[in-house]
Short mmCIF file of C-alpha atoms and ligand atoms in Angstrom, two decimals:
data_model
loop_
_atom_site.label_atom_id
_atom_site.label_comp_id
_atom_site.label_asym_id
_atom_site.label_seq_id
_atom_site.Cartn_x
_atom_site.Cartn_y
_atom_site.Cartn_z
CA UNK A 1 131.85 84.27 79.08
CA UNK A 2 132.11 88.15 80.07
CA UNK A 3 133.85 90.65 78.92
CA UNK A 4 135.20 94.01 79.45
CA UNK A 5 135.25 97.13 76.78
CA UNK A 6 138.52 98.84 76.98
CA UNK A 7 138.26 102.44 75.44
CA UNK A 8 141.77 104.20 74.77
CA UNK A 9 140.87 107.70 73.76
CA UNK A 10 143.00 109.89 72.84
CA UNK A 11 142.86 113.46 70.99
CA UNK A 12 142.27 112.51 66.72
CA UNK A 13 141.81 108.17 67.35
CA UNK A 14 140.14 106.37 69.51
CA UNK A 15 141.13 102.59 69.86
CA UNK A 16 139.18 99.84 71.70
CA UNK A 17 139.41 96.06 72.65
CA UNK A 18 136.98 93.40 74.21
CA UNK A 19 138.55 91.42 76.36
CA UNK A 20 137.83 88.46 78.41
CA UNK A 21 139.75 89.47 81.47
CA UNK A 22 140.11 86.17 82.64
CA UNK A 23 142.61 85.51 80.09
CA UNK A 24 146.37 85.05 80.87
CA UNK A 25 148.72 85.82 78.45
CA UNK A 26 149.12 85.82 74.64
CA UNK A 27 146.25 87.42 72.52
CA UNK A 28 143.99 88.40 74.57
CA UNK A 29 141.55 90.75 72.45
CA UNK A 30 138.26 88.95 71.26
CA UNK A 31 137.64 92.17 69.07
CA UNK A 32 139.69 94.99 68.55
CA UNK A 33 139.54 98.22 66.44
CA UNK A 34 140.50 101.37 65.89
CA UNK A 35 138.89 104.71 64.82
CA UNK A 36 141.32 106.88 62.96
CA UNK A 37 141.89 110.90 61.78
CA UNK A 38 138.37 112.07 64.10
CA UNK A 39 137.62 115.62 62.60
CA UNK A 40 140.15 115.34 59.82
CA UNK A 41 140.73 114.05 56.29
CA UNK A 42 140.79 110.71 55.59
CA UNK A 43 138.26 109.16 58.47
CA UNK A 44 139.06 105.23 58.78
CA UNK A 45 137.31 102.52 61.00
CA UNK A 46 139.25 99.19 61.61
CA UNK A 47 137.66 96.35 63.53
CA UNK A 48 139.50 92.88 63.80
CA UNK A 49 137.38 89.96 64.77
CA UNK A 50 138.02 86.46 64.41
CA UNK A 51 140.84 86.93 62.33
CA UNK A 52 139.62 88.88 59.94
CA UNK A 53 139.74 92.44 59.52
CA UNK A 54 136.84 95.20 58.37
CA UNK A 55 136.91 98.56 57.28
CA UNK A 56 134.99 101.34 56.71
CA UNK A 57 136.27 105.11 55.42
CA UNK A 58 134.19 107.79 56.22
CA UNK A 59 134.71 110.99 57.26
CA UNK A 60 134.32 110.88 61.33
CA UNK A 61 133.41 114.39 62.28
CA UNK A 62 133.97 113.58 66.52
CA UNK A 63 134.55 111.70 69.19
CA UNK A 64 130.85 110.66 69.50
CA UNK A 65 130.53 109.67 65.69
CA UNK A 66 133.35 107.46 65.66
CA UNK A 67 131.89 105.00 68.82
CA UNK A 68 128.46 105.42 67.53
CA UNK A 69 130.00 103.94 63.73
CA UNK A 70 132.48 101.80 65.69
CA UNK A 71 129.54 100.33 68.06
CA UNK A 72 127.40 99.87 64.75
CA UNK A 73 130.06 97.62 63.01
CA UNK A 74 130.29 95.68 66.19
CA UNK A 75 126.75 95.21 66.31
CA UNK A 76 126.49 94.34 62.60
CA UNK A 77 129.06 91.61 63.46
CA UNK A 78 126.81 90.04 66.60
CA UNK A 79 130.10 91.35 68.63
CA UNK A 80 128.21 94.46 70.00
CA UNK A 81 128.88 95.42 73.68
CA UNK A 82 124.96 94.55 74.25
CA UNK A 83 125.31 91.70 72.45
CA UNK A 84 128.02 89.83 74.26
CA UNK A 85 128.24 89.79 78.25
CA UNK A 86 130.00 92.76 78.35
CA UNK A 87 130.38 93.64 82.41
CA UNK A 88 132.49 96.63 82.50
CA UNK A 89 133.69 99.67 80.06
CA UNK A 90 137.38 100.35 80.86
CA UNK A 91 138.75 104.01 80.53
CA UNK A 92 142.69 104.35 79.94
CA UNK A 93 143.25 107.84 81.69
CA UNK A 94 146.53 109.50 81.53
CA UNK A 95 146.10 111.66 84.90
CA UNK A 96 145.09 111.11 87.76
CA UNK A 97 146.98 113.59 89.54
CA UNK A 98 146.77 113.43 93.52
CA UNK A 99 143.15 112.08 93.63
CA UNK A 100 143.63 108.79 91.92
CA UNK A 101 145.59 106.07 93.05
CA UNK A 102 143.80 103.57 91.87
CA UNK A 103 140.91 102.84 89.41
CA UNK A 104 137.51 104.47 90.31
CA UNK A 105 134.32 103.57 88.95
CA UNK A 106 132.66 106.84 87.08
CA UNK A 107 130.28 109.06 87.96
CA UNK A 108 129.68 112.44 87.12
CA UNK A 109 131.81 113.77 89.98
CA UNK A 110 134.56 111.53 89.10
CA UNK A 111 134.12 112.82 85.48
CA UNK A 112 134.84 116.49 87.09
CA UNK A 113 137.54 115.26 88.93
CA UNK A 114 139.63 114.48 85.68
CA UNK A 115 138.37 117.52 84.11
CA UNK A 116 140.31 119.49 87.02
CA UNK A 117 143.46 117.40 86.49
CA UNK A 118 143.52 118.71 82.84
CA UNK A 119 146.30 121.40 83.82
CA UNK A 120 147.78 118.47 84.43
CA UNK A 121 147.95 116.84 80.90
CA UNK A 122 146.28 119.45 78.85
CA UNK A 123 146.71 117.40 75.81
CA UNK A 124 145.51 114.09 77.16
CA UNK A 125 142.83 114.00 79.44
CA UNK A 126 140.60 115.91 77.62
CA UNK A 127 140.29 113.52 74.82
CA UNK A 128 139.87 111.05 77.19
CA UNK A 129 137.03 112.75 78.99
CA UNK A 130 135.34 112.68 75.36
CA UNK A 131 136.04 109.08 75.25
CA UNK A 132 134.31 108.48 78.95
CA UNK A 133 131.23 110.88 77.97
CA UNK A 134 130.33 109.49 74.65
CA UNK A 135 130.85 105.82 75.79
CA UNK A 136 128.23 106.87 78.65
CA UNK A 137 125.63 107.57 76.66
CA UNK A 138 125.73 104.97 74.43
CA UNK A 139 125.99 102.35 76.97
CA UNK A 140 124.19 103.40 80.17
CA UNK A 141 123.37 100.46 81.72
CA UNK A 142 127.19 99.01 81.98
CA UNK A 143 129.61 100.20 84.62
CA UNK A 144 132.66 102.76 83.35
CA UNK A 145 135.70 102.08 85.30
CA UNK A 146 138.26 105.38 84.80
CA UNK A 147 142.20 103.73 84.94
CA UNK A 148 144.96 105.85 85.74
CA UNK A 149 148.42 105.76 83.72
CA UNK A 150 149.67 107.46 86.92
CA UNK A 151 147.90 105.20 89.60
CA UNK A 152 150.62 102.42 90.28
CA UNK A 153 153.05 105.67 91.51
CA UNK A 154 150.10 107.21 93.83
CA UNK A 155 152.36 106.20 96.67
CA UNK A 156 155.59 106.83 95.55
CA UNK A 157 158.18 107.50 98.69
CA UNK A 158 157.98 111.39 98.96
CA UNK A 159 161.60 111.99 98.68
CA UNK A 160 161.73 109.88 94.98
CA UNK A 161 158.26 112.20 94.49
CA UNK A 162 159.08 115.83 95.44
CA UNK A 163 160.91 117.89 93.49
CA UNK A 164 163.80 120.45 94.87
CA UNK A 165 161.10 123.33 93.43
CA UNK A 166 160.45 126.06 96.10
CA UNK A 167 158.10 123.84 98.13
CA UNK A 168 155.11 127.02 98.03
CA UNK A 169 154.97 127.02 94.51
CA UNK A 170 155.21 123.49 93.87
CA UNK A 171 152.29 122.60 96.00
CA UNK A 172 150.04 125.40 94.62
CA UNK A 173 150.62 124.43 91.23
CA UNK A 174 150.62 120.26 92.02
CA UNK A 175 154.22 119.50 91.19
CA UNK A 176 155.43 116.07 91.80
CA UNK A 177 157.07 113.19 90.06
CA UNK A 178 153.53 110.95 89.11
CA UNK A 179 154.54 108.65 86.73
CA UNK A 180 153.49 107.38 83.67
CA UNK A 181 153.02 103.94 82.04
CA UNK A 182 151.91 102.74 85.24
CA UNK A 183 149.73 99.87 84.07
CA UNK A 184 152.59 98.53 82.15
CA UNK A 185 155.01 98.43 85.13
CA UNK A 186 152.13 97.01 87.77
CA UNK A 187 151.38 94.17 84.61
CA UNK A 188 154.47 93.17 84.02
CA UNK A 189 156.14 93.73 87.29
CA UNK A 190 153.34 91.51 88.37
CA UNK A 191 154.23 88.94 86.51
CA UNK A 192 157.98 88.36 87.05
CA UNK A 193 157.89 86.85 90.99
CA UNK A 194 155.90 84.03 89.09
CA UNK A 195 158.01 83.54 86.19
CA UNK A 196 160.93 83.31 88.85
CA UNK A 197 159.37 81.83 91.22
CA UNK A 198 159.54 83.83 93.97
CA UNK A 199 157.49 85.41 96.51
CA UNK A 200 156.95 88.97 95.05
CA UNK A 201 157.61 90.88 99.02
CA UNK A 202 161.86 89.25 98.25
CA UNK A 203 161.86 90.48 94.80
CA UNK A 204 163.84 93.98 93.52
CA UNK A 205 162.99 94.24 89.96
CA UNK A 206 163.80 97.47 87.55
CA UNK A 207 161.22 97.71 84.68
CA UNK A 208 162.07 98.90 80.85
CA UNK A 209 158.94 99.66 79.44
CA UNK A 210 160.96 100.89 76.03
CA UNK A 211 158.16 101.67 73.24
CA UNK A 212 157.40 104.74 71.33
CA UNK A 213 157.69 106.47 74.78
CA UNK A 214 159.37 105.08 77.25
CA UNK A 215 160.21 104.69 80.88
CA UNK A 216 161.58 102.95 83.63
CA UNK A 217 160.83 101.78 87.63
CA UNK A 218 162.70 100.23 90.57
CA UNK A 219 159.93 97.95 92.07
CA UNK A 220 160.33 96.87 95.28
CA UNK A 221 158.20 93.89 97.06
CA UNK A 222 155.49 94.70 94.31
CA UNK A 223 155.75 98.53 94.61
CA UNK A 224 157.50 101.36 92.92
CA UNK A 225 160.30 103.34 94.61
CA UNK A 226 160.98 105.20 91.82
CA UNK A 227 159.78 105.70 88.17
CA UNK A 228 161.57 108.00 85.43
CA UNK A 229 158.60 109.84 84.34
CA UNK A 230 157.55 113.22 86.03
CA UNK A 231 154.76 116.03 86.05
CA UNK A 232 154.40 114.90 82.48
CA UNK A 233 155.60 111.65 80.14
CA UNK A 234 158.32 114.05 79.16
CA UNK A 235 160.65 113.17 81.48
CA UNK A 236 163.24 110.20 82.14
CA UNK A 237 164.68 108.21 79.40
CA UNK A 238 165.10 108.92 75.41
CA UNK A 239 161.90 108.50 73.14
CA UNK A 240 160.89 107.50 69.88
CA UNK A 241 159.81 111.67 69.50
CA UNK A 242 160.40 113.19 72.93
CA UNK A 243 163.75 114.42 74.62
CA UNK A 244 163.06 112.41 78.16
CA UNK A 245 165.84 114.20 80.74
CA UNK A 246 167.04 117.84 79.38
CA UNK A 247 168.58 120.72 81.34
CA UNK A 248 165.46 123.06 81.91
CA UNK A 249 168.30 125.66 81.01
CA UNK A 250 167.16 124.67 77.51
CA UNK A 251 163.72 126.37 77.67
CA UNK A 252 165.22 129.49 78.88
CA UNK A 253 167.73 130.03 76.47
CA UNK A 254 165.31 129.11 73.50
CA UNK A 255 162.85 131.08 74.71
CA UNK A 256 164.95 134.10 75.43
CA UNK A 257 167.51 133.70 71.80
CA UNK A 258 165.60 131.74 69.89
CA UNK A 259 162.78 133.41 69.94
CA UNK A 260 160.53 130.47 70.47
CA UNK A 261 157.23 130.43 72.08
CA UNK A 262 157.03 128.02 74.77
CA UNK A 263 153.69 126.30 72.31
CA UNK A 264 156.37 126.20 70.09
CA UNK A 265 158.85 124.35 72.76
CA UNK A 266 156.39 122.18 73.85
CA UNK A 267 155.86 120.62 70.84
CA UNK A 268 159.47 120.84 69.62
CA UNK A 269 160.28 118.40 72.90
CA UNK A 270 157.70 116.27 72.88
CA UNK A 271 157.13 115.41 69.03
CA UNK A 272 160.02 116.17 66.68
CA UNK A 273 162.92 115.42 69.41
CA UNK A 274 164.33 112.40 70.69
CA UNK A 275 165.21 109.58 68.12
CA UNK A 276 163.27 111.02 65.34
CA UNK A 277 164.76 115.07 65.99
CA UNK A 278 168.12 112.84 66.11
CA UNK A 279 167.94 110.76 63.00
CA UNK A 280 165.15 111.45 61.26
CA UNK A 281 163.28 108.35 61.86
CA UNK A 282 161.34 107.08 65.14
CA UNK A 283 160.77 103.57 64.46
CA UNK A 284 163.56 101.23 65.91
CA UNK A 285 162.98 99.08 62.57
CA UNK A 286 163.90 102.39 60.33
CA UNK A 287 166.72 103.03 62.61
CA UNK A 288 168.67 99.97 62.35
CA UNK A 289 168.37 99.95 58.70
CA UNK A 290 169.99 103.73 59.01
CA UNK A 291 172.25 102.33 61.17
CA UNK A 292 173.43 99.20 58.78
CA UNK A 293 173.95 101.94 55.74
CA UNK A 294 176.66 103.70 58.16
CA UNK A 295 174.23 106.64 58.72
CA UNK A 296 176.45 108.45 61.78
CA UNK A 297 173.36 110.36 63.05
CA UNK A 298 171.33 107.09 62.88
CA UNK A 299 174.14 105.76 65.13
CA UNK A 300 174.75 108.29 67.43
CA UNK A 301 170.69 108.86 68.27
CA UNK A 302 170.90 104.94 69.40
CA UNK A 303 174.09 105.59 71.05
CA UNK A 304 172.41 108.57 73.04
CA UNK A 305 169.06 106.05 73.83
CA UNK A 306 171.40 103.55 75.36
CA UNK A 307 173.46 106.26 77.10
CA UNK A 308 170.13 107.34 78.89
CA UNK A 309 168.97 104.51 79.50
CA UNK A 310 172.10 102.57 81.17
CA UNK A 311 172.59 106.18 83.45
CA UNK A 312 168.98 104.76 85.32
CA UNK A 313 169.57 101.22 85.55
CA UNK A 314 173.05 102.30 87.28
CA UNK A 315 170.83 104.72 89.32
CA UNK A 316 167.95 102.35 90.06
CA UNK A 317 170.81 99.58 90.90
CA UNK A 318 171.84 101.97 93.68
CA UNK A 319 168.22 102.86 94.58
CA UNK A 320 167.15 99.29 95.14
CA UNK A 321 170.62 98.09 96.39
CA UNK A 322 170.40 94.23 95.03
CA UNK A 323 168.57 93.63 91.98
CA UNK A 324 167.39 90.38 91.34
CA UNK A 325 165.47 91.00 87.91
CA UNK A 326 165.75 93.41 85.09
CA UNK A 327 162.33 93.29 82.71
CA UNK A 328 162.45 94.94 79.51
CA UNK A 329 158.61 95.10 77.84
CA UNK A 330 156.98 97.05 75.14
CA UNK A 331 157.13 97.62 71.59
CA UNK A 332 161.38 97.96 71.23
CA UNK A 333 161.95 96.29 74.89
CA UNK A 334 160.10 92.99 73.49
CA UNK A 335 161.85 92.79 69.96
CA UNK A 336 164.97 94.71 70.06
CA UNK A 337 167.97 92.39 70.74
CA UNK A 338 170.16 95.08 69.73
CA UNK A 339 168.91 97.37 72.48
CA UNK A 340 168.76 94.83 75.44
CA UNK A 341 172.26 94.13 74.01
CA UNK A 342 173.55 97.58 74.40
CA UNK A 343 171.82 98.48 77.41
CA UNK A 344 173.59 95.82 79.26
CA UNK A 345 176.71 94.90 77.90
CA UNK A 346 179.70 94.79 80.17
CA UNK A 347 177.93 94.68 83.24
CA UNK A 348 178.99 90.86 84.23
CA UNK A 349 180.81 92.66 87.22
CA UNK A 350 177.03 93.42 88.69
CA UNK A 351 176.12 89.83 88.26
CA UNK A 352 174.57 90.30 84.25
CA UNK A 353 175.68 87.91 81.72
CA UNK A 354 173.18 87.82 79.04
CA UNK A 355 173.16 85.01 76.81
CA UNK A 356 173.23 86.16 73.39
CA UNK A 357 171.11 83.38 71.74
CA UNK A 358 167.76 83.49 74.03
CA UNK A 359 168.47 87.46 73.37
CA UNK A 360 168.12 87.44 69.44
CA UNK A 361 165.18 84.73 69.65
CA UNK A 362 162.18 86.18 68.88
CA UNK A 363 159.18 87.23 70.83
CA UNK A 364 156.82 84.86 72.09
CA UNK A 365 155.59 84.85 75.99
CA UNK A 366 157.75 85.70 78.71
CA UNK A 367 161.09 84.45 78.55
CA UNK A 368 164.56 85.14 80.62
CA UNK A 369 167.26 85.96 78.35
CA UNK A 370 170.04 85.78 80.36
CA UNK A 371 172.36 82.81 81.57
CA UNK A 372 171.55 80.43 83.97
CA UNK A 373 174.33 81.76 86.20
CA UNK A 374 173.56 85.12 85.47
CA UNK A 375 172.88 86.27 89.88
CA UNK A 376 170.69 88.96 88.07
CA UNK A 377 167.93 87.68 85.83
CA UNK A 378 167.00 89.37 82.72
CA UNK A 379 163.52 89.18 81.44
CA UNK A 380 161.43 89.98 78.39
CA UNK A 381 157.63 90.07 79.53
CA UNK A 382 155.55 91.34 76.76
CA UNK A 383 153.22 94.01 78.25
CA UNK A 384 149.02 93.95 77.70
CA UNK A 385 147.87 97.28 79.24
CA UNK A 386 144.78 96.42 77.54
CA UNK A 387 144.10 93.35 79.71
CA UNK A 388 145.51 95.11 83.05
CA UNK A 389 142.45 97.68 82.55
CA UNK A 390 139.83 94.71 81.78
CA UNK A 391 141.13 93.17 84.71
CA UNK A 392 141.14 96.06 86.79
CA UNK A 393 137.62 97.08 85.20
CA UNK A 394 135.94 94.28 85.53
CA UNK A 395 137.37 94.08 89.55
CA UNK A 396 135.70 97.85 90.25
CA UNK A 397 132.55 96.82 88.43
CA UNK A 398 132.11 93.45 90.67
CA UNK A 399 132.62 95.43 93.83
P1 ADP B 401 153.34 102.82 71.91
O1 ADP B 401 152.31 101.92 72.55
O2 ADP B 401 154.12 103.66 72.87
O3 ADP B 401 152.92 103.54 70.68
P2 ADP B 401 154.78 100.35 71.33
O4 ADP B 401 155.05 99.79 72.67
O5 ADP B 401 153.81 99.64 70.44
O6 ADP B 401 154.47 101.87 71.38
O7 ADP B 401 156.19 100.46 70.57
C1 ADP B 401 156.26 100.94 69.26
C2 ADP B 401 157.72 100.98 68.84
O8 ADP B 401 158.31 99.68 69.01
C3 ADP B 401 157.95 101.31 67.38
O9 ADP B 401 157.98 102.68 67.16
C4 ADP B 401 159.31 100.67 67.13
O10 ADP B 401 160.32 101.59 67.45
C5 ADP B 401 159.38 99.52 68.10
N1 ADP B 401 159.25 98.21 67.47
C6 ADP B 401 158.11 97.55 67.15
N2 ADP B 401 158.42 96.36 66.56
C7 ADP B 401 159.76 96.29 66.50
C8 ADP B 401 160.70 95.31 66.00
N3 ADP B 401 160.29 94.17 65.45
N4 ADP B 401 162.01 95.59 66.13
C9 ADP B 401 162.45 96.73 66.68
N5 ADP B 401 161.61 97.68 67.18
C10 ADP B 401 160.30 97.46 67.07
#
């Protein structure tokens, strides 16, 4: 059996899976863990194999100390990446910018190539560059494959791409719409034309990946025409933290009588807005509860979600023209009846009817949850961007 190492990096954790990616659906991780609070208080290493969980609290002082413990506790469990037939280390990367548009196999060059996109996603790729570096050293001999969250988009249509910024200053500074999440929507776009089967070149499909952030695509004959994400995973539809589509009028006039520094905007927008800078609370779970105890704000934050989000299926309706499957994945798209619900109720008109039983059951595997005369069919496909970039990884790696 071989497997694949997939490293998600990001700026204080660093999680990490082995996966056999021949797998199909389901559980797919054969060991999974999760380095916590690098270079702060409170340093915690979680790895889950067979079942059963170990931990270890130390204090983790970087990047390169957390693999080297993590990599230790593997080994000390015979489930080290030299131990097992482990073919290929998978990178998530967040940007790929204009030179990725699909997964590349690392080398240093490639290594400086992210570094340049860091403008890009200054507080992303960085921490995933530490990721690639330290996983390098300690395992030399086994390929790195680099994955792009922006790669499915590379070849958006330009018009669904460009933004109406002067065009001189948008191409010195590399504005475009790139996308985000793309590993999700490629996955589970992927797998609807099967579940339906179809031929995927006659399927339209919009995709809801709805989890702590969230976006959404039109997919058209397997690629996307248009995704709601932009320069950054700011953009598009409400999030569990972030404010997804604002008037850029905002920044001005909080900059200019507020008195805020645009640091200060930045993280204002990104991590105490959306649901949470609505209600409070950022987890779909907490809201509901809110919700049930006639909290208003509770209620109007999910009232503004579903607002947001039914303005781009109406949009990507009219953007594919006939829609033959709506897929709603991720952590609130998978187990949120009351969201799928709300997001398309009243819409029988368009050829929705959603039946309200398969909606509330719970999640296991792909299912449709929509009648069986429903002309459009509704879909929950859990996603498994962990097994997209073992899949992906282990195809680079082979070549
Ligand atoms: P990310 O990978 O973006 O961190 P996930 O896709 O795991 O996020 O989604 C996490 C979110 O999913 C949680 O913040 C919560 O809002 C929502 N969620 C998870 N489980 C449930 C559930 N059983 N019911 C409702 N919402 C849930």
């Amino acid at each position: 059996m071989s497997y694949v190492l997939v490293i998600n990096s990001g700026s204080s954790s660093i999680k990490f899976q082995i996966v056999d990616p021949s797998s199909t659906a389901g559980d797919t991780a054969f060991v999974s863990g999760l380095v916590e609070k690098i270079g702060e208080r409170g340093g915690k290493i979680t790895v889950t194999y067979r079942g059963e969980k170990h931990t270890s609290n130390q204090p983790i002082r970087d990047h390169r100390g957390g693999l080297q413990l993590a990599v230790a506790m593997l080994d000390s469990l015979d489930a080290g990446p030299t131990q097992l037939d482990v073919v290929a280390v998978g990178h998530r990367v967040v940007h790929g910018g204009q030179t990725f548009s699909g997964p590349a196999l690392i080398t240093d060059e490639v290594v400086e190539q992210i570094r340049d996109l860091i403008p890009l996603a200054p507080l992303h790729n960085p921490a995933n560059i530490d990721g690639i570096q330290v996983a390098r050293d300690l395992l030399p001999d086994i390929p790195h494959v680099a994955v792009f969250d922006t790669g499915f988009f590379g070849d958006l249509p330009a018009a669904a791409a460009t933004y109406a910024v002067n065009r001189e200053v948008a191409e010195a500074n590399q504005i475009r719409r790139y996308g985000f999440h793309g590993t999700s929507h490629e996955f589970v776009s992927g797998q609807v034309p099967g579940i339906l089967g179809r031929d995927a070149a006659e399927v339209n499909q919009i995709v809801l990946h709805l989890g702590n952030g969230a976006s959404c695509s039109a997919v058209k004959a397997g690629a996307p025409i248009d995704t709601s994400m932009g320069l950054t995973p700011l953009a598009g539809l409400v999030m569990g933290t972030r404010t997804g589509d604002i008037d850029p009028g905002i920044i001005f006039h909080l900059y200019r009588h507020a008195g805020m520094s645009i640091d200060e905007i930045d993280t204002l927008f990104n991590r105490s807005s959306g649901i949470k800078g609505l209600s409070g609370v950022n987890d779909f779970r907490d809201l509901h509860k809110k919700i049930s105890k006639g909290d208003e704000l509770a209620k109007l934050a999910f009232d503004v979600y579903i607002t947001q989000l039914r303005r781009y299926i109406g949009a990507y309706m009219i953007t594919l023209g006939r829609v033959d499957a709506i897929t709603f994945t991720a952590g609130v798209g998978e187990n949120d009846a009351a969201t799928r619900a709300a997001a398309l109720a009243g819409l029988e008109t368009y050829g929705i009817t959603l039946d309200p039983e398969r909606n509330a059951a719970p999640n296991d595997g792909p299912r449709v949850i929509t009648t069986d005369d429903s002309t459009v069919t509704v879909l929950v496909v859990p996603t498994n961007e962990e097994l997209a970039i073992a899949q992906k990884s282990a195809e680079v790696a082979a070549r």
